[in-house]
Short mmCIF file of C-alpha atoms in Angstrom, two decimals:
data_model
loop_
_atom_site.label_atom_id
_atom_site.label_comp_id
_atom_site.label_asym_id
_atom_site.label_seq_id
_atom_site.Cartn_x
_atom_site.Cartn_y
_atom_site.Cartn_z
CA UNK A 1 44.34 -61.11 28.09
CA UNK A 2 43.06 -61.65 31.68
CA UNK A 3 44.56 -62.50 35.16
CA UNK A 4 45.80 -60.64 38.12
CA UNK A 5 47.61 -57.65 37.67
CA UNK A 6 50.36 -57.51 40.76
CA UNK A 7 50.44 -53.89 40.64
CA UNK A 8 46.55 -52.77 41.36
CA UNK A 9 45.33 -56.31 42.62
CA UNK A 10 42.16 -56.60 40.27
CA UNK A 11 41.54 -58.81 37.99
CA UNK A 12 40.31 -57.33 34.36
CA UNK A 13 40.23 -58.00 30.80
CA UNK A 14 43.15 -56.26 28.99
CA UNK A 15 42.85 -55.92 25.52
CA UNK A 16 45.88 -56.45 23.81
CA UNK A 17 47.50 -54.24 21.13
CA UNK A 18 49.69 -54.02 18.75
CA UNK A 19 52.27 -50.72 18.17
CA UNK A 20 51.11 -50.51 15.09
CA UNK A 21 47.48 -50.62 16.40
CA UNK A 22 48.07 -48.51 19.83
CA UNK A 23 49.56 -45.77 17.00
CA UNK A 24 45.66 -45.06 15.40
CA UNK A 25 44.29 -45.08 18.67
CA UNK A 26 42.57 -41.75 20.47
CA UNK A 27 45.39 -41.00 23.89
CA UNK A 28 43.03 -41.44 26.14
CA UNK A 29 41.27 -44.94 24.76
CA UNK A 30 44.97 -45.96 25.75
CA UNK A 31 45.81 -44.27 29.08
CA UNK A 32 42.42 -44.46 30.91
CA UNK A 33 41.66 -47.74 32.51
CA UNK A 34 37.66 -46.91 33.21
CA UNK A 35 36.23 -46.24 29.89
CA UNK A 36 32.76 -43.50 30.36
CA UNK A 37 30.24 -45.06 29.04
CA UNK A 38 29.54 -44.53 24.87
CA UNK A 39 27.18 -41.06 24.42
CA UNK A 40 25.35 -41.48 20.81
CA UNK A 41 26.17 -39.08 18.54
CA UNK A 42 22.96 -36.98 17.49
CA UNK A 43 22.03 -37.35 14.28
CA UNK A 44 23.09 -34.63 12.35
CA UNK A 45 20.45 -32.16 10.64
CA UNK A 46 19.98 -33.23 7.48
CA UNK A 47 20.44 -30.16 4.76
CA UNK A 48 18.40 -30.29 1.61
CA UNK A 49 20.83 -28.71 -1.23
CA UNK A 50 18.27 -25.81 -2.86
CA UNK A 51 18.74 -26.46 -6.31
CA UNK A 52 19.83 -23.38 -8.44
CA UNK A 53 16.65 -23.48 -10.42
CA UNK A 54 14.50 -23.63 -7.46
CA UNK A 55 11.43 -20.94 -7.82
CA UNK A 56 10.35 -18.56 -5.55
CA UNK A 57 6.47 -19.12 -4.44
CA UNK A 58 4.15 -16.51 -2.55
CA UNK A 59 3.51 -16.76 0.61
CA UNK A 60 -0.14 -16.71 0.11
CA UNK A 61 -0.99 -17.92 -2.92
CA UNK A 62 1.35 -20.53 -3.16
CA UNK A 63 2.19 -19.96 -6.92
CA UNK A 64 5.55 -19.35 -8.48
CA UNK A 65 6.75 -15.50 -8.63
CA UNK A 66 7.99 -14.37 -11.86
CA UNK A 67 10.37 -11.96 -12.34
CA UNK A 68 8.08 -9.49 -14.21
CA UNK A 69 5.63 -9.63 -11.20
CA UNK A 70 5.11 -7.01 -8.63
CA UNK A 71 6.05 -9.04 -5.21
CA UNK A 72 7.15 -7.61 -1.80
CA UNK A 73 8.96 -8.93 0.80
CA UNK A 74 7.67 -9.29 4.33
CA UNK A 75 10.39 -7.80 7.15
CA UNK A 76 10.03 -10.02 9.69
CA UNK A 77 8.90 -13.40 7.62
CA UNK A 78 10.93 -12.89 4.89
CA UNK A 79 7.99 -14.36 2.82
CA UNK A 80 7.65 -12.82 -1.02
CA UNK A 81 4.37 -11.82 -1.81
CA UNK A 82 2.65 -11.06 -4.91
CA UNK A 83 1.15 -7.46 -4.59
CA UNK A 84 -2.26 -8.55 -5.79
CA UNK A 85 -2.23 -11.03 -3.14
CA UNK A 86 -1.87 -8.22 -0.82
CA UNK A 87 -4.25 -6.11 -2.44
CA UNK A 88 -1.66 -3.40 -2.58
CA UNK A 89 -2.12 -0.84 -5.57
CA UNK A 90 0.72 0.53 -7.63
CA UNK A 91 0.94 3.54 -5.81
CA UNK A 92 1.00 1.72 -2.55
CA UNK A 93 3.69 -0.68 -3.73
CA UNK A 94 5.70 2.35 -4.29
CA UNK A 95 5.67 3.62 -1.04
CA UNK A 96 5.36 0.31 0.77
CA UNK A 97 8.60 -0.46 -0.67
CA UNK A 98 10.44 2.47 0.51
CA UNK A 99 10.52 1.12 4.37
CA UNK A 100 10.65 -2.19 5.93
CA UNK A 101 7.20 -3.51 4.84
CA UNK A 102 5.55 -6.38 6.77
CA UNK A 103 2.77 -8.68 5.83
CA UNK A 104 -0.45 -8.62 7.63
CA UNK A 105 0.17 -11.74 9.66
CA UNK A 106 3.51 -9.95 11.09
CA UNK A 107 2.11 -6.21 10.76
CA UNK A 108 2.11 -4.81 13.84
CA UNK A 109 1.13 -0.91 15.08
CA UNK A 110 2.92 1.68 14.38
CA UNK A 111 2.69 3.85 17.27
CA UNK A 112 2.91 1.28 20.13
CA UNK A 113 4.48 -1.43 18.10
CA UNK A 114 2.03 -4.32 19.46
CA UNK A 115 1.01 -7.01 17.87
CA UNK A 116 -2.34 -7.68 20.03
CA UNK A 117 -5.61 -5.86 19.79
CA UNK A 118 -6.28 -7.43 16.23
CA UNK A 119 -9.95 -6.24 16.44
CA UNK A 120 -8.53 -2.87 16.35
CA UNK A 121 -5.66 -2.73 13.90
CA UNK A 122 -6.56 -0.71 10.94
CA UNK A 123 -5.00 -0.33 7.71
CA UNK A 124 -3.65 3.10 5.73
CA UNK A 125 -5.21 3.20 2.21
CA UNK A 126 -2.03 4.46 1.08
CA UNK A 127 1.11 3.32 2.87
CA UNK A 128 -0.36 0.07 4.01
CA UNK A 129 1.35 0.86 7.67
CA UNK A 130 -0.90 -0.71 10.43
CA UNK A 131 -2.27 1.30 13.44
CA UNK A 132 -4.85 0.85 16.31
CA UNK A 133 -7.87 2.29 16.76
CA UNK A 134 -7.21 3.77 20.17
CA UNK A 135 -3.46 4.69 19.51
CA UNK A 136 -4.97 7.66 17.18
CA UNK A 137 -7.22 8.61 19.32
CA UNK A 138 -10.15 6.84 17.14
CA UNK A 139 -13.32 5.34 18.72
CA UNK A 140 -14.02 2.49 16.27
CA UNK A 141 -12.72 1.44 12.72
CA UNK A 142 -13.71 3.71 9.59
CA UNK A 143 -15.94 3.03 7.37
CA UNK A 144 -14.73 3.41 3.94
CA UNK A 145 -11.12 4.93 3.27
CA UNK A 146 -8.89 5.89 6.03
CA UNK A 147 -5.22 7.28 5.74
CA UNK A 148 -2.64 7.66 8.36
CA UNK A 149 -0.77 11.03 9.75
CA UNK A 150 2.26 10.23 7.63
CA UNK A 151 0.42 10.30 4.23
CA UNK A 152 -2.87 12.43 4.84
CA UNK A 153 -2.76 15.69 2.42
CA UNK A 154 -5.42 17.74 1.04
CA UNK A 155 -5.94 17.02 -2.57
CA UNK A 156 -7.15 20.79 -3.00
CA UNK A 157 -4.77 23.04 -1.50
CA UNK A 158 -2.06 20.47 -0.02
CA UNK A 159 -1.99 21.21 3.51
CA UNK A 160 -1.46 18.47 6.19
CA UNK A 161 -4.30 19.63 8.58
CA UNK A 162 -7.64 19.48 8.58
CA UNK A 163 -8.89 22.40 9.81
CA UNK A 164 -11.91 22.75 11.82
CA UNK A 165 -12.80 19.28 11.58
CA UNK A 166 -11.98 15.90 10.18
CA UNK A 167 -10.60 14.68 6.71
CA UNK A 168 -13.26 14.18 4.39
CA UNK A 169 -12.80 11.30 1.92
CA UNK A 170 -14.98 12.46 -1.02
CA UNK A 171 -16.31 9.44 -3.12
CA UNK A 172 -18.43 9.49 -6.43
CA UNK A 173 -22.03 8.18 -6.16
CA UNK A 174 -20.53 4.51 -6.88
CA UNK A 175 -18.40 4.96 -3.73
CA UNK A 176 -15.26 5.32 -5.61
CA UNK A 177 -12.80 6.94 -3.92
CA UNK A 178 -12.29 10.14 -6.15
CA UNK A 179 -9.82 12.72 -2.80
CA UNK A 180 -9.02 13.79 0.37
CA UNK A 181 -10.03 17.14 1.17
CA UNK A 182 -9.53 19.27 4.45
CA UNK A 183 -12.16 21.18 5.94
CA UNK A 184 -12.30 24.45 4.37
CA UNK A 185 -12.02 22.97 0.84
CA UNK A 186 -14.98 20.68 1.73
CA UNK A 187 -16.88 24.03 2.24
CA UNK A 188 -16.13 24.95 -1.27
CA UNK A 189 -17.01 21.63 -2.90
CA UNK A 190 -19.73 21.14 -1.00
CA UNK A 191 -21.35 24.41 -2.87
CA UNK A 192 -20.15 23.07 -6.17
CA UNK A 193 -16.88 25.67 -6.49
CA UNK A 194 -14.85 23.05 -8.43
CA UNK A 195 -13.60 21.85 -11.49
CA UNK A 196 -15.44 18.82 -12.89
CA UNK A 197 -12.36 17.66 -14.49
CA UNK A 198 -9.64 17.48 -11.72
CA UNK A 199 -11.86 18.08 -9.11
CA UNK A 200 -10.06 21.36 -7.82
CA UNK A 201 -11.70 24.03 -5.35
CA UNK A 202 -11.81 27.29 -6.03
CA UNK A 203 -13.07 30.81 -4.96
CA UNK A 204 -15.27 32.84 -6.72
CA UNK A 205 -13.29 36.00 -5.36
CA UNK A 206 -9.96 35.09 -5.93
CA UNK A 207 -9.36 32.34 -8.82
CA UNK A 208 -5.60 31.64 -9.53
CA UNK A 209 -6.27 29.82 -12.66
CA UNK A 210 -8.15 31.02 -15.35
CA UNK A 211 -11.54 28.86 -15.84
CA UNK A 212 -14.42 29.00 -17.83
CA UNK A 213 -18.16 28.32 -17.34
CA UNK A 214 -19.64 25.85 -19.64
CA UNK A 215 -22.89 27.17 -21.72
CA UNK A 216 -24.12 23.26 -21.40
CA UNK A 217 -23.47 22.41 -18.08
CA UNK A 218 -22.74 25.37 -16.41
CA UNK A 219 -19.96 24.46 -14.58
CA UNK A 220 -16.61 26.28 -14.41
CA UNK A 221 -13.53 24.45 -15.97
CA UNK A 222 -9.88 25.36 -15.68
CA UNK A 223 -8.37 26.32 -19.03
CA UNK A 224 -5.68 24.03 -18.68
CA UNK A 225 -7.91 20.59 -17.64
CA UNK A 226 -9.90 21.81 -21.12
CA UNK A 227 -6.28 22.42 -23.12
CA UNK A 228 -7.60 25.97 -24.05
CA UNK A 229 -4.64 28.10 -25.12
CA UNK A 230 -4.30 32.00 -24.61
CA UNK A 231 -5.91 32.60 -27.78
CA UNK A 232 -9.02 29.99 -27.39
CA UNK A 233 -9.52 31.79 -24.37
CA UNK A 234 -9.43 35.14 -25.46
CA UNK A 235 -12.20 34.43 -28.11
CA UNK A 236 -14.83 32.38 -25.07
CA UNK A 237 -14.69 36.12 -23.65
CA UNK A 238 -16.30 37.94 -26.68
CA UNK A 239 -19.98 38.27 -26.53
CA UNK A 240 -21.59 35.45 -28.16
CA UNK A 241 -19.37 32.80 -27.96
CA UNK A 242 -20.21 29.55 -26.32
CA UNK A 243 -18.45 27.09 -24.75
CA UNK A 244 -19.07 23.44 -24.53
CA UNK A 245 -16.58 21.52 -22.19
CA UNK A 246 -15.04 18.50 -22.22
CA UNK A 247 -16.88 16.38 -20.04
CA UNK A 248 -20.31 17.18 -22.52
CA UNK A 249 -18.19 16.83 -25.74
CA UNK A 250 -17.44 12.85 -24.57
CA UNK A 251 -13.49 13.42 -24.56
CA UNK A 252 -13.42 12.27 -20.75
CA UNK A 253 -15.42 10.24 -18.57
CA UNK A 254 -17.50 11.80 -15.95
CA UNK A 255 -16.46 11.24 -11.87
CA UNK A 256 -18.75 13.43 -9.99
CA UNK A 257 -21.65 15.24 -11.62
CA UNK A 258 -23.46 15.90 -8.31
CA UNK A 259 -24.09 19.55 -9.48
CA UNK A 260 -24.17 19.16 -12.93
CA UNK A 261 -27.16 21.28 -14.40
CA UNK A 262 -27.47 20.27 -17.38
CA UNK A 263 -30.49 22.01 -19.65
CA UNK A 264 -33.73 19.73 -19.79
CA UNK A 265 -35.09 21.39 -22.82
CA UNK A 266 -34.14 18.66 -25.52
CA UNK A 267 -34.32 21.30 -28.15
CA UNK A 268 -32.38 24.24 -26.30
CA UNK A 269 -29.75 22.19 -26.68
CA UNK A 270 -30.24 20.87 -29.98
CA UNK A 271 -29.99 24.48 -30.81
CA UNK A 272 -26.74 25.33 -28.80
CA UNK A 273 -25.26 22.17 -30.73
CA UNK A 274 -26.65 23.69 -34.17
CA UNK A 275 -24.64 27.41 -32.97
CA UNK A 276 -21.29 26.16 -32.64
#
C-alpha cells in the first residue's frame, strides 16, 4: 500500500504480505527498509561430465594411447606422451621413468633449474634430463651423442671418469653409436686391442679373459663372445689348428671392422676354408 507513515514521515510503497507469505521470506527482505541494489549472480562454470569411456590422447600426436603402448607422463603438464613421439628408446624409457620426467616444452636444466637459454639446453642420450651448455662448463652443443654426469660410464672398464681427457663416443663408419669409452681405453682401441664382437679393450700384457686370434682376420676374440668351451680351447692351442671366428663364419653381423685384416689372396683363403 502507499501513504504517510506517522512514525518516519515519508511516504513509500509498502508491499503487503501475508503470514503465510512473510514465513518463506529471507529475515532481512523483511526487516530492512532500503533494499541494496540486486548483484547478478555469475554464471556458474559449466562442468563437462568426462565420460567413463573417454580415451586418453598424446600430447603431441594427438592420437588415442592404448594401453599396450609405451607413453610417459610429463611432471609439470601432466600431458601423456607416446615414447616414439618423444623419440625416447626403450632403455631411456626405463630410466626416464624412474624420476619425475618432463616433456621438452616444460624440461627445464638440471643444474640451475631455468627454463630460458633454449639455444643452449641440451639433451642426455640416455636419461633424457635437460642441461645447459654453460652450466657444464661446455662451450657450444655436441655434435653427435652426448651423456650427462649422472649416466656417463666407460663401456670398457666401467669407471665414471675420463681420465686425461674427454669421453669419447665411438661410432661405426655409418655413425652408429656403437660406446662410451674413457681415455685410457680409447688408447687401446685406438691400436685395435679389442674384441670385434663386444667391442672390449684389452692388454696384450695382462688379458683377464682368455681370447683367441683369428687365422682369417687376425683379430683376437674372447672365448666366451665365440662360445668356445675349455675343451675347444684347449685344442686352438695345439700346433696346427686354425681358427675361424664368428664374425667371418656369418653367425653375427659386423659393427666395426676398422682393423680388420682380412687376407687379399682369394685362394689363401680358399685354402684355409679347404683345411678346416
Amino acid at each position: 500500500s502507499s501513504g504517510i507513515n506517522a512514525e518516519y514521515g515519508y511516504t513509500d510503497n509498502v508491499p503487503v504480505y501475508t503470514s503465510e507469505e512473510l514465513y518463506t521470506l529471507p529475515l532481512n527482505s523483511a526487516l530492512m527498509t532500503n533494499h541494496p541494489p540486486k548483484q547478478k549472480s555469475p554464471d556458474p562454470v559449466r562442468r563437462v561430465p568426462v565420460p567413463k569411456n573417454d580415451t586418453i590422447k598424446c600430447g603431441q600426436c594427438n592420437f588415442e594411447l592404448g594401453k599396450t603402448d609405451n607413453t610417459i607422463k610429463c611432471n609439470k603438464c601432466k600431458y601423456s606422451y607416446h615414447s616414439k613421439c618423444m623419440s625416447l628408446s626403450r632403455s631411456m624409457m626405463k630410466i626416464a621413468l624412474r624420476y619425475s620426467w618432463d616433456c621438452p616444452s616444460c624440461k627445464t636444466c638440471s643444474v640451475c633449474d631455468a627454463p630460458d637459454g633454449e639455444e643452449s639446453l641440451m639433451f642426455c642420450d640416455i636419461c633424457d634430463r635437460g642441461y645447459h651448455t654453460f652450466c657444464v662448463n661446455m662451450s657450444a652443443l655436441p655434435r653427435g651423442r652426448w651423456e650427462c654426469r649422472l649416466c656417463v660410464m666407460c663401456a670398457c672398464c666401467g669407471t665414471t671418469n675420463p681420465g686425461d681427457g674427454n669421453w669419447r663416443f665411438q661410432h661405426n663408419e655409418h655413425m652408429k653409436f656403437l660406446q662410451t669409452m674413457c681415455h685410457p681405453c680409447t688408447v687401446y682401441f685406438d691400436k685395435g686391442w679389442f674384441c670385434p664382437v663386444c667391442l672390449k679393450v684389452f692388454d696384450y700384457d695382462a688379458v683377464d679373459d682368455p681370447m683367441v686370434c683369428c687365422d682369417f682376420c687376425d683379430r683376437w676374440v674372447h672365448t666366451g663372445c665365440d662360445n668356445i668351451d675349455d675343451e675347444h680351447y684347449t685344442m686352438l692351442g695345439e700346433s696346427g689348428s686354425l681358427y675361424k671366428c664368428i664374425l667371418c663364419r656369418g653367425e653375427k653381423e659386423e659393427v666395426y671392422d676398422k682393423h680388420h685384416k682380412k687376407y687379399k689372396e682369394g685362394n689363401k683363403e680358399n685354402q684355409l676354408v679347404e683345411s678346416l
